[in-house]
PDB file of C-alpha atoms in Angstrom:
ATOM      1  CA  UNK A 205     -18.888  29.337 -11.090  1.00 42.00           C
ATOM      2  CA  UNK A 206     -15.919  29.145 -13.038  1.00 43.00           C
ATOM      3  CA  UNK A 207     -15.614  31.822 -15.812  1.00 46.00           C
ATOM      4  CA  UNK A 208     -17.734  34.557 -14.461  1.00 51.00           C
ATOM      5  CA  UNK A 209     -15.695  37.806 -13.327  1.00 55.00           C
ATOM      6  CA  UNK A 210     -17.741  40.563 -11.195  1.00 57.00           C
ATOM      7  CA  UNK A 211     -16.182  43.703 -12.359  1.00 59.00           C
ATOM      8  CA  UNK A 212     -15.658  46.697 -10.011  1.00 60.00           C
ATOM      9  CA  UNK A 213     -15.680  49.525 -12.695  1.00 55.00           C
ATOM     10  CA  UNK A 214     -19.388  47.320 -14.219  1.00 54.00           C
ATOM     11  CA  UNK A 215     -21.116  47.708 -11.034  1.00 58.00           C
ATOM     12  CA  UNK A 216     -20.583  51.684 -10.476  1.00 62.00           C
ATOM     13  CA  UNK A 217     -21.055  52.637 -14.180  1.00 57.00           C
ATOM     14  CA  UNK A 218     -24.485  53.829 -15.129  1.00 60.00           C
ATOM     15  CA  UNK A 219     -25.979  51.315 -17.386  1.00 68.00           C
ATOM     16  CA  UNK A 220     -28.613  51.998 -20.544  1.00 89.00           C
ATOM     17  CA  UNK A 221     -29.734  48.675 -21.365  1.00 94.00           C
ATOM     18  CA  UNK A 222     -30.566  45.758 -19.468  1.00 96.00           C
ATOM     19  CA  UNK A 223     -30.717  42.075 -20.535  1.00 96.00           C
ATOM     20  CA  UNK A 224     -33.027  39.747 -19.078  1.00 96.00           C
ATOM     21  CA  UNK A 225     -32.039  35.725 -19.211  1.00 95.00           C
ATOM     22  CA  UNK A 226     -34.346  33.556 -17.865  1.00 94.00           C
ATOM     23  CA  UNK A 227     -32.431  30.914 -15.859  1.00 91.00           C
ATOM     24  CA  UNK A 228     -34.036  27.645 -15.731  1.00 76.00           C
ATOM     25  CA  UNK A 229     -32.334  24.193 -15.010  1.00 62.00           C
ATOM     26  CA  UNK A 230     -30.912  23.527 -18.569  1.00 71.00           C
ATOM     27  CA  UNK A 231     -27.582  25.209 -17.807  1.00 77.00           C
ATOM     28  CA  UNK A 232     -28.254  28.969 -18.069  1.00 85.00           C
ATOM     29  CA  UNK A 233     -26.968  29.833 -15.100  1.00 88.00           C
ATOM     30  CA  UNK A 234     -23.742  32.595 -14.936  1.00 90.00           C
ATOM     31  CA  UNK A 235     -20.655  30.895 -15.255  1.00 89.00           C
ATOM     32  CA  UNK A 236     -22.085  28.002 -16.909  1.00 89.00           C
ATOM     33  CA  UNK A 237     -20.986  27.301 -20.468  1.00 89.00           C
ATOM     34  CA  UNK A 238     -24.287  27.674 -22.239  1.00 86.00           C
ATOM     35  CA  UNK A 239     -24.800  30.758 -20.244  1.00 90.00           C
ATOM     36  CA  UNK A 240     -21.489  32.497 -20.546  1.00 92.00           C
ATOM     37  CA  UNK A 241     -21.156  31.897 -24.320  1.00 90.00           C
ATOM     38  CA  UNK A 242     -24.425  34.234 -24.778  1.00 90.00           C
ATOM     39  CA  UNK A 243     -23.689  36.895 -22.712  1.00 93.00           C
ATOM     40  CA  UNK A 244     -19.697  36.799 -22.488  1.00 93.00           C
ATOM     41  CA  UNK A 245     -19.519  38.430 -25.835  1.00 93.00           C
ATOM     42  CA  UNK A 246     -22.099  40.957 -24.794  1.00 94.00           C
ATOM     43  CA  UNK A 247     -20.897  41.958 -21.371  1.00 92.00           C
ATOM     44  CA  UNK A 248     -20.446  45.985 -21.595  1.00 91.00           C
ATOM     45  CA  UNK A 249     -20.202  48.996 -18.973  1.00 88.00           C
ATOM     46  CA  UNK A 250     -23.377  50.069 -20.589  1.00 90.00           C
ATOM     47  CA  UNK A 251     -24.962  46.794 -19.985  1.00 94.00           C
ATOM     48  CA  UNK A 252     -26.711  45.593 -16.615  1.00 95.00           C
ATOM     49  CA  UNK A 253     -27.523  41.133 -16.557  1.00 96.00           C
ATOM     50  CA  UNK A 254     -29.778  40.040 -15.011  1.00 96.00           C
ATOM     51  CA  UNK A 255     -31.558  36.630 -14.519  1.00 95.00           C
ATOM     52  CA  UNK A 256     -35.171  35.791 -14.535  1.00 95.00           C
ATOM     53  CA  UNK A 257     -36.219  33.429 -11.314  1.00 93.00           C
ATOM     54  CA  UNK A 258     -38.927  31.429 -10.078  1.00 91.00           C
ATOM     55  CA  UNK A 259     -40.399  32.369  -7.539  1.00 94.00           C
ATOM     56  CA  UNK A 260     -37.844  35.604  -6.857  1.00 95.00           C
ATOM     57  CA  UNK A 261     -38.735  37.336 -10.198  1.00 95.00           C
ATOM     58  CA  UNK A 262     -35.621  39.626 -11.253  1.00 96.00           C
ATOM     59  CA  UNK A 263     -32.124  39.206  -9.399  1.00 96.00           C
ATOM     60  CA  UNK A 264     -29.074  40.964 -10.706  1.00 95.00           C
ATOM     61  CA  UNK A 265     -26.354  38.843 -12.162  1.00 94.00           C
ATOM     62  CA  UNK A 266     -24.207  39.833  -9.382  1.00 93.00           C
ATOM     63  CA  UNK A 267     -26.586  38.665  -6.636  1.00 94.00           C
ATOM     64  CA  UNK A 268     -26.941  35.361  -8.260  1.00 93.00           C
ATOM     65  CA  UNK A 269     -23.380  35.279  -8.107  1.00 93.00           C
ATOM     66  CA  UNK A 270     -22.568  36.297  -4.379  1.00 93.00           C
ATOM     67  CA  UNK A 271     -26.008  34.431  -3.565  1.00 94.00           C
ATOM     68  CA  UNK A 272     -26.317  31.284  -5.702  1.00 91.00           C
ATOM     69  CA  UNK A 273     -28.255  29.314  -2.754  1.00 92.00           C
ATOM     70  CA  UNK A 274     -31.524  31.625  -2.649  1.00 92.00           C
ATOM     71  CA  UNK A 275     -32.206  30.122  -6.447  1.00 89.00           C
ATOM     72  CA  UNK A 276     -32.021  26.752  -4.846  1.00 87.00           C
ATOM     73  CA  UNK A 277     -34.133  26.977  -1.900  1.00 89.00           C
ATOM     74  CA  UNK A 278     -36.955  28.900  -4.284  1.00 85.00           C
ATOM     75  CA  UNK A 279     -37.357  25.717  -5.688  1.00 82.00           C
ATOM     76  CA  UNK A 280     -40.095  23.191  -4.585  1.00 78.00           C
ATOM     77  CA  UNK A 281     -42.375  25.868  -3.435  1.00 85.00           C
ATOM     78  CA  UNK A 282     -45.921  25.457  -4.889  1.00 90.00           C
ATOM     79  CA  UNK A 283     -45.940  26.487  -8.675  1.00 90.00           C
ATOM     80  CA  UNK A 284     -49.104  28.247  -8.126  1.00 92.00           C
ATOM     81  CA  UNK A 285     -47.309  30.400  -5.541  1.00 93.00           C
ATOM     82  CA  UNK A 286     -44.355  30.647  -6.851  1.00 93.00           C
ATOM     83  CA  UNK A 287     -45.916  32.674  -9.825  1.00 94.00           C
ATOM     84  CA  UNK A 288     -47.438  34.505  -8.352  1.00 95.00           C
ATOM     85  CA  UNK A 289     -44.809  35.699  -6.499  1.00 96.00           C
ATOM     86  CA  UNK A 290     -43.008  36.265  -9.379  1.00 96.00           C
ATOM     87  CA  UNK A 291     -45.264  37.998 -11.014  1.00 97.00           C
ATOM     88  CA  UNK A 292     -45.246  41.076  -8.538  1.00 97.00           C
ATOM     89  CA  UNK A 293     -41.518  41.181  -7.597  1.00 97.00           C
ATOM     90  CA  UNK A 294     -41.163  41.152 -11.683  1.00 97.00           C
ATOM     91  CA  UNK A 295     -43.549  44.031 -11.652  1.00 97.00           C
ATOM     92  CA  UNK A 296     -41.929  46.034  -8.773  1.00 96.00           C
ATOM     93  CA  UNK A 297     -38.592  45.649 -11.082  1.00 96.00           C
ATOM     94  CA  UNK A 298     -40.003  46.923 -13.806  1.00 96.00           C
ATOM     95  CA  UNK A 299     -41.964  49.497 -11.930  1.00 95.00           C
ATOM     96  CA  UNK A 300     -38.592  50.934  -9.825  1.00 94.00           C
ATOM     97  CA  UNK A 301     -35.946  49.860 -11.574  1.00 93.00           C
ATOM     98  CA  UNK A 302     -36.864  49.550 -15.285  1.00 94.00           C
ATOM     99  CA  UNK A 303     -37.326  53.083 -16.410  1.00 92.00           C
ATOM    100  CA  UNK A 304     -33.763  53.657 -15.985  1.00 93.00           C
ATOM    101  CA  UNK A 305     -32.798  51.890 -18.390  1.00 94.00           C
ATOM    102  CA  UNK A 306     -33.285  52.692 -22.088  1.00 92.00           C
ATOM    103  CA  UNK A 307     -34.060  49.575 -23.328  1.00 94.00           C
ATOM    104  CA  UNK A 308     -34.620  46.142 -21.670  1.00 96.00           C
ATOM    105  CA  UNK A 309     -33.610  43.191 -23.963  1.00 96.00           C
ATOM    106  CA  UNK A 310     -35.432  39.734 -22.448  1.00 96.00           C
ATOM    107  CA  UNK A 311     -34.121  36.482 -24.277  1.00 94.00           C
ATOM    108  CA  UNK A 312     -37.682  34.755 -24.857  1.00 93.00           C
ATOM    109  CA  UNK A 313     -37.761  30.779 -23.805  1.00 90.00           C
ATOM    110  CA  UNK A 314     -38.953  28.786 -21.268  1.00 89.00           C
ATOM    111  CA  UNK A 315     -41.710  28.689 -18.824  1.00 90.00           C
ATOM    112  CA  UNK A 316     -41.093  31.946 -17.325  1.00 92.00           C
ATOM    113  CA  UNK A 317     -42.254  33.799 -20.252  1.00 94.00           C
ATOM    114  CA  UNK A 318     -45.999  33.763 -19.588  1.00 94.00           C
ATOM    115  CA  UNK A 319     -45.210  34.860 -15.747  1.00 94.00           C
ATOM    116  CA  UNK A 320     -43.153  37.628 -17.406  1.00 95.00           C
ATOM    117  CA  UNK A 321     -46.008  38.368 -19.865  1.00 94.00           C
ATOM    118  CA  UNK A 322     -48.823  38.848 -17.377  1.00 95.00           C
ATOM    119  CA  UNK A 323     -46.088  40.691 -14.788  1.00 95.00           C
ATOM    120  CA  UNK A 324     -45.344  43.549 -17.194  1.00 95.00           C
ATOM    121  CA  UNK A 325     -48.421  43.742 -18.875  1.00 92.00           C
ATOM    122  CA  UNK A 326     -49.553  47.874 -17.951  1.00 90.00           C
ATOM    123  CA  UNK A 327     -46.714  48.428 -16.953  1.00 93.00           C
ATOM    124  CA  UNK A 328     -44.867  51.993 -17.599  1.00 92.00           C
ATOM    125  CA  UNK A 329     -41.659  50.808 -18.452  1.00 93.00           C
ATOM    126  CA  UNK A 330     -43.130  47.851 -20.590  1.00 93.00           C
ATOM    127  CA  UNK A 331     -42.559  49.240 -24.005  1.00 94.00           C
ATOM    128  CA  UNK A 332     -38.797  49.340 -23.255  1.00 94.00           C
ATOM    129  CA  UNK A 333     -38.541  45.513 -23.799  1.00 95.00           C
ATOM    130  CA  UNK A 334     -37.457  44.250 -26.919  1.00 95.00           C
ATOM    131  CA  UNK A 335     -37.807  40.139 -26.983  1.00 95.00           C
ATOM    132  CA  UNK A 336     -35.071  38.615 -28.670  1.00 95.00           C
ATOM    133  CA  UNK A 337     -36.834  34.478 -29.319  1.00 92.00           C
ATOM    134  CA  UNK A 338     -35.204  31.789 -28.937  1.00 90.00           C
ATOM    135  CA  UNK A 339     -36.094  29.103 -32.052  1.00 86.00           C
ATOM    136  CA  UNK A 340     -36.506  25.595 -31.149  1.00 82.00           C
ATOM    137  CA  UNK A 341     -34.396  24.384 -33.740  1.00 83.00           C
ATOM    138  CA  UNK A 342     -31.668  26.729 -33.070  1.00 82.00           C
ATOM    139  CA  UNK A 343     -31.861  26.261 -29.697  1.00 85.00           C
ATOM    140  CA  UNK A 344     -29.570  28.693 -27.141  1.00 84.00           C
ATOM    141  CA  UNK A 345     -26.145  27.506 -29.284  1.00 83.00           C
ATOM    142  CA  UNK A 346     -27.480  29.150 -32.496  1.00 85.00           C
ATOM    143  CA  UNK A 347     -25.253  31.628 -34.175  1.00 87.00           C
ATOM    144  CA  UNK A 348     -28.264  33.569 -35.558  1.00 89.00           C
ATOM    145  CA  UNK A 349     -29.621  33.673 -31.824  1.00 91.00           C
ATOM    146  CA  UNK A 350     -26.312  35.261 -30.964  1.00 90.00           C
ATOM    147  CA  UNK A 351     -25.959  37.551 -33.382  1.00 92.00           C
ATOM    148  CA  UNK A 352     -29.849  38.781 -32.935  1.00 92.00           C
ATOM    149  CA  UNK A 353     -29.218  39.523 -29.623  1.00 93.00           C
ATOM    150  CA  UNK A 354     -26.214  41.221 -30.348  1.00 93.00           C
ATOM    151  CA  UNK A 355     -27.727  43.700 -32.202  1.00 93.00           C
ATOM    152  CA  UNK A 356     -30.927  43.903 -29.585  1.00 93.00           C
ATOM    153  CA  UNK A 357     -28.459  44.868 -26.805  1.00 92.00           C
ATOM    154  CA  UNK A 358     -26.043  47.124 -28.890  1.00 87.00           C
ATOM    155  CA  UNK A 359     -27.965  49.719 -31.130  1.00 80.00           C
TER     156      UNK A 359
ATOM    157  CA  UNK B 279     -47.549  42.621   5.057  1.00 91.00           C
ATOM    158  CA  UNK B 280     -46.540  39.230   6.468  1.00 95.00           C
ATOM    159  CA  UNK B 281     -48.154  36.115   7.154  1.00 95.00           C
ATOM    160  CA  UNK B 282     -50.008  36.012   9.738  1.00 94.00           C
ATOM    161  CA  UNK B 283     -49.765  31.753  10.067  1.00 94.00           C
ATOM    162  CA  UNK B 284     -46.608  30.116  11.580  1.00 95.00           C
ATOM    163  CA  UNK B 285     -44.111  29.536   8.545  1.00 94.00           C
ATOM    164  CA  UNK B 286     -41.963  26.343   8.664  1.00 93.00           C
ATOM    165  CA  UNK B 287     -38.202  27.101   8.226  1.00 91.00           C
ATOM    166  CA  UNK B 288     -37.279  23.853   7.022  1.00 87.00           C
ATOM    167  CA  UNK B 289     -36.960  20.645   9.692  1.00 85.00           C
ATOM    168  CA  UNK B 290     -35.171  23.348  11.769  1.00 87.00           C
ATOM    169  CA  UNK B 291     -37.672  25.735  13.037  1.00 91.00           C
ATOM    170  CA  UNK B 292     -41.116  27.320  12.798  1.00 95.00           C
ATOM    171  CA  UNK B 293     -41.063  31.033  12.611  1.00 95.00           C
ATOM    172  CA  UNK B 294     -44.083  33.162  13.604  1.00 96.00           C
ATOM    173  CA  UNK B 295     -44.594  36.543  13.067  1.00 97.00           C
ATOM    174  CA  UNK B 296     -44.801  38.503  16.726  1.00 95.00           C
ATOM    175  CA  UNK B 297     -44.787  42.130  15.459  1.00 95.00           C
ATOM    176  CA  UNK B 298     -44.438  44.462  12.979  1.00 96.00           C
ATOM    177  CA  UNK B 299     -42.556  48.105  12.855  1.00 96.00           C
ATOM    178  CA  UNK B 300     -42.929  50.527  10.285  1.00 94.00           C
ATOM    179  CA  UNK B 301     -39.793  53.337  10.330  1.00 91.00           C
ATOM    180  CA  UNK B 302     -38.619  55.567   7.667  1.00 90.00           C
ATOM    181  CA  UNK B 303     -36.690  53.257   6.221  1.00 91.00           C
ATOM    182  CA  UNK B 304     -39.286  50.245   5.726  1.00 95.00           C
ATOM    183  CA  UNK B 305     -40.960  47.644   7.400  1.00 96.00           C
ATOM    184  CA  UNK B 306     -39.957  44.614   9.502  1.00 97.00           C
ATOM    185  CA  UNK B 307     -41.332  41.668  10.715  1.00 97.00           C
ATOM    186  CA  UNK B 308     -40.334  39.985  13.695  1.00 97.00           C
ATOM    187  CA  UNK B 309     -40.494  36.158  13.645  1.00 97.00           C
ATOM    188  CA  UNK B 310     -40.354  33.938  16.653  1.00 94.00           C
ATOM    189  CA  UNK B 311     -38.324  30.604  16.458  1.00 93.00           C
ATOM    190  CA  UNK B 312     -40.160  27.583  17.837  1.00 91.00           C
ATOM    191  CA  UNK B 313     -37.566  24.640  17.252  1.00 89.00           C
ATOM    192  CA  UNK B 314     -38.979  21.098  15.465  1.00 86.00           C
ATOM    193  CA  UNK B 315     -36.056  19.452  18.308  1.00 86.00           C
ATOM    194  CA  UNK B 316     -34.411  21.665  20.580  1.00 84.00           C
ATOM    195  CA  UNK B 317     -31.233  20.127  20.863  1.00 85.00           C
ATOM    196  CA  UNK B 318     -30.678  19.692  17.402  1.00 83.00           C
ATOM    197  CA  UNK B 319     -32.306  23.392  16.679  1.00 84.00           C
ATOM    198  CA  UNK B 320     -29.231  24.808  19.788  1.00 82.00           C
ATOM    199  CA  UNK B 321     -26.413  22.652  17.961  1.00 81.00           C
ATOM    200  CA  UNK B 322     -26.949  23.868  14.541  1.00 79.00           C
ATOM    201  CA  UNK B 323     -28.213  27.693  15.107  1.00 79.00           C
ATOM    202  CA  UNK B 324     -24.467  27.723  16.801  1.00 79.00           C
ATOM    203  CA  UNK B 325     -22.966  28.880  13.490  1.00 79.00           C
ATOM    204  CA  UNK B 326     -24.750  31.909  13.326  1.00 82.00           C
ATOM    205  CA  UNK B 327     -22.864  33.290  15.889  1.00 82.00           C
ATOM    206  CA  UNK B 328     -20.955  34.623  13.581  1.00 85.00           C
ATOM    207  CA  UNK B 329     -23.706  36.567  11.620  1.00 88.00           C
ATOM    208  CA  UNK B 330     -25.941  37.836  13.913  1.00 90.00           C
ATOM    209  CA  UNK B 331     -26.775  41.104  13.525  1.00 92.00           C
ATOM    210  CA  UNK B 332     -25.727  40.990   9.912  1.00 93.00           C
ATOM    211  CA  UNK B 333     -28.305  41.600   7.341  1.00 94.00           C
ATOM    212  CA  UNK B 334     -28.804  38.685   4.187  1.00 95.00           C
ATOM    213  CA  UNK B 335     -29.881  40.714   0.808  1.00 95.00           C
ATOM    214  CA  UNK B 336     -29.646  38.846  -2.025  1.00 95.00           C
ATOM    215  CA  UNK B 337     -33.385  39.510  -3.442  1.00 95.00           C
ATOM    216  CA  UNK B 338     -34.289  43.389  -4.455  1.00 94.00           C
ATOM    217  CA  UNK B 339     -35.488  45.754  -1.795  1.00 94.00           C
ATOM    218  CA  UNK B 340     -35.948  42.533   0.861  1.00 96.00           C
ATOM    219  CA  UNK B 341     -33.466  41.644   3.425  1.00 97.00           C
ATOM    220  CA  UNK B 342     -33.467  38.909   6.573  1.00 97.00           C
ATOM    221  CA  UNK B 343     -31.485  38.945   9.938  1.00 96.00           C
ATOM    222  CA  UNK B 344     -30.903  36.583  12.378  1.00 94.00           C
ATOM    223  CA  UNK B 345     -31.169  38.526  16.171  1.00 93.00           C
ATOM    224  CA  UNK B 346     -30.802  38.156  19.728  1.00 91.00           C
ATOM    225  CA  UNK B 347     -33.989  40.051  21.544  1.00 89.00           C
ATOM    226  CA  UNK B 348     -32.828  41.955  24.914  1.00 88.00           C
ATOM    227  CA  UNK B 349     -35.532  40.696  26.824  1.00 87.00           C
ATOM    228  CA  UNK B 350     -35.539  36.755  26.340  1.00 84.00           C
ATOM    229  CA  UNK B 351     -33.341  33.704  25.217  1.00 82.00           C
ATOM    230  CA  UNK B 352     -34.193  33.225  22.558  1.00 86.00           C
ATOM    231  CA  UNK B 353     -32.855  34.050  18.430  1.00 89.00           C
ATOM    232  CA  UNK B 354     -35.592  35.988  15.953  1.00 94.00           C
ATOM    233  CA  UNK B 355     -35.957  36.427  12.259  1.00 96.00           C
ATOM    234  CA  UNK B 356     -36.019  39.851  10.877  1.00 97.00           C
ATOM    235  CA  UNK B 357     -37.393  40.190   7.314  1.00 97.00           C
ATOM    236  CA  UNK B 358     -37.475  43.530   6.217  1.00 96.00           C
ATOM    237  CA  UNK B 359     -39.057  45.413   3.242  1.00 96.00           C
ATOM    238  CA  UNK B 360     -37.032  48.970   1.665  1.00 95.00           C
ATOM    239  CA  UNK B 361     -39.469  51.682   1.264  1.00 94.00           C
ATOM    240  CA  UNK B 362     -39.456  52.436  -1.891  1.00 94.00           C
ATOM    241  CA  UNK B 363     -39.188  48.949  -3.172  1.00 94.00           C
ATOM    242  CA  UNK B 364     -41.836  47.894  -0.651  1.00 94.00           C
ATOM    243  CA  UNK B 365     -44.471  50.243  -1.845  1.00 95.00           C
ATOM    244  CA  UNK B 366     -43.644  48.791  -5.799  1.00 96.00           C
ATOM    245  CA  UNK B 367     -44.493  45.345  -4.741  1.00 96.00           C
ATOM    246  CA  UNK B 368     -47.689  46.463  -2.806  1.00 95.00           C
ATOM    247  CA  UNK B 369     -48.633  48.227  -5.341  1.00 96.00           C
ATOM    248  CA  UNK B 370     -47.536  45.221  -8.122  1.00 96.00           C
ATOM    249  CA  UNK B 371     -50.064  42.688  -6.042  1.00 95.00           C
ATOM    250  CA  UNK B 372     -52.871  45.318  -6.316  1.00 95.00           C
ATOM    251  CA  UNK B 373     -52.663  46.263  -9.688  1.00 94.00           C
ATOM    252  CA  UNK B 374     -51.732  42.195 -10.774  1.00 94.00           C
ATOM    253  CA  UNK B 375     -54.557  41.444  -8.579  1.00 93.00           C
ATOM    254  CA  UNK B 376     -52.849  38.454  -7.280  1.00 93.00           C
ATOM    255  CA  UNK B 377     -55.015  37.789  -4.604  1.00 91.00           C
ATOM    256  CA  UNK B 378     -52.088  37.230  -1.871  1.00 91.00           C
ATOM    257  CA  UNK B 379     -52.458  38.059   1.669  1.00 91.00           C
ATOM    258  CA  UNK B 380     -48.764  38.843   1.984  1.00 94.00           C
ATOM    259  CA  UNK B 381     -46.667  41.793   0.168  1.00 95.00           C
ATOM    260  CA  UNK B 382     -43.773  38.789   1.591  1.00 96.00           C
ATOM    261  CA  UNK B 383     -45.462  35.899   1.652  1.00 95.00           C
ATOM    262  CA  UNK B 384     -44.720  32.441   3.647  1.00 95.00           C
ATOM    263  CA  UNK B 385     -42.023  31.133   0.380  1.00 95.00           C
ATOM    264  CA  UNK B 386     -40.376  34.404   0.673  1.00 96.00           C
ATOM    265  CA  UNK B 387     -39.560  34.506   4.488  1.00 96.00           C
ATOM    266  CA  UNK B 388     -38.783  30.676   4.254  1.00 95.00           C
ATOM    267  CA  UNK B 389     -36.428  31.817   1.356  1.00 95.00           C
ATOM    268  CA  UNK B 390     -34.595  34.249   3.039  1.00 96.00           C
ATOM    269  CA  UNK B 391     -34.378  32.106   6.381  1.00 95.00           C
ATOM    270  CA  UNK B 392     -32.886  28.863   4.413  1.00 93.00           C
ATOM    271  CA  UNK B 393     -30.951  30.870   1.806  1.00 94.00           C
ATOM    272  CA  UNK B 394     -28.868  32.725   4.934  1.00 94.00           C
ATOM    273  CA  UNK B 395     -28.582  29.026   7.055  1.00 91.00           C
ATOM    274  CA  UNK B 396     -26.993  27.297   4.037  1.00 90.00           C
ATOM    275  CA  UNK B 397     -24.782  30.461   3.453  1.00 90.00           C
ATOM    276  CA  UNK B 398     -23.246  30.271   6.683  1.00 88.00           C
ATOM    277  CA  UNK B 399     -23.510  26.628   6.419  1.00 84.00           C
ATOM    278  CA  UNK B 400     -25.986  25.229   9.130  1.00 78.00           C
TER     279      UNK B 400
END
């Protein structure tokens, strides 16, 4: 995982926002190159990563990181099930963990994004997201992607 | 909480659940190891010598151990909910109304039980 630092001083600060990148086999994974050149540039001590998982809904960047192997053997269970696990351990995040932050910034592609959709919907903390989408033309490389979620995460 | 049916860990191992205890801290369920082949099951399980004991916590609030009980030879799964985070995932299949018989479910403990085995490399 080349490229990816953990950073002491990152994982004691409070945070206020949290970003949300669904992970999916296309290369967004941290330390990967499609991955770090989105969310290098917006790495911050005020900013807490996370990835979005099938079927383990919400893991924190870091625990990807330490614990790359638990996305791997969550794949191949039944889709069916795997939502629906999703769905609730996405819903516990949001229900624990996502009032504390101020706002919750979820880059919007892939399949995950009806699971996310029907996870958070009556949810407290729900109207702290702000979905940044991701165009089809652009794709995850486009400059006008980057600089929309630069602005999503930062004012 | 956990399922109640036999869960297969792989070609390694089928766990299933023996008890349940509920503390301050959480809840944990006890698994039972029934090894697919015995000898293969003895030669691999080996490397957890190392880790036994040790808790595995990569997912939110949810956490697996590999144990030795004091009363037989034998090594048991641990999977164990936090508190706080346990009541938020209840609570997220009731309101969701997701129709699962688990708060962890089968995929979960299966999860947990590979993810830890490849991370200590059996």
């Amino acid at each position: 995982m080349g490229g990816a630092r953990l950073s002491l001083v990152g994982a004691i600060a409070p945070k206020r926002r949290a970003l949300m990148v669904p992970l999916t086999a296309d290369g967004m994974v941290p330390g990967a190159p499609p991955y770090e050149a989105l969310v290098r540039p917006l790495r911050s001590e005020m900013l807490a990563v996370f990835g979005l998982t099938m079927p383990f809904g919400v893991l924190s960047e870091r625990a990807i990181m330490l614990h790359p192997e638990i996305i791997r053997v969550g794949r191949g269970a039944p889709e069916r099930l795997s939502e629906r696990e999703a769905r609730a351990r996405i819903r516990a995040w949001m229900d624990t963990e996502g009032p504390t932050f101020e706002r919750i910034v979820l880059l919007s592609y892939g399949p995950m994004m009806p699971v996310w959709s029907r996870a958070v919907q009556g949810s407290a903390a729900a109207p702290k997201v702000k979905l940044v989408q991701v165009h089809r033309r652009g794709g995850l490389g486009d400059t006008v992607l980057a600089r929309k979620l630069k602005r999503a995460v930062q004012e | 909480m956990f399922p109640q049916a036999p869960v297969s860990i792989g070609k390694l191992a089928t766990a299933t659940l023996r008890e349940v205890s509920r503390g301050r801290e959480g809840v944990v369920g006890r698994f039972t190891l029934e090894p697919e082949d015995h000898r293969e099951f003895v030669d691999r399980i080996g490397a957890l010598r190392a880790v036994i004991g040790t808790r595995y916590a990569p997912l939110p609030g949810t956490w697996a151990s590999f144990v030795v009980p004091a009363d037989r030879d034998d090594i048991d799964l641990l999977v164990g909910l936090d508190r706080t985070y346990g009541k938020a995932l209840a609570d997220a299949h009731r309101e969701l109304r997701t129709g699962a018989k688990s708060v962890v479910p089968a995929l979960t403990v299966r999860g947990l039980a590979l993810g830890f085995l490849k991370r200590v490399g059996v």
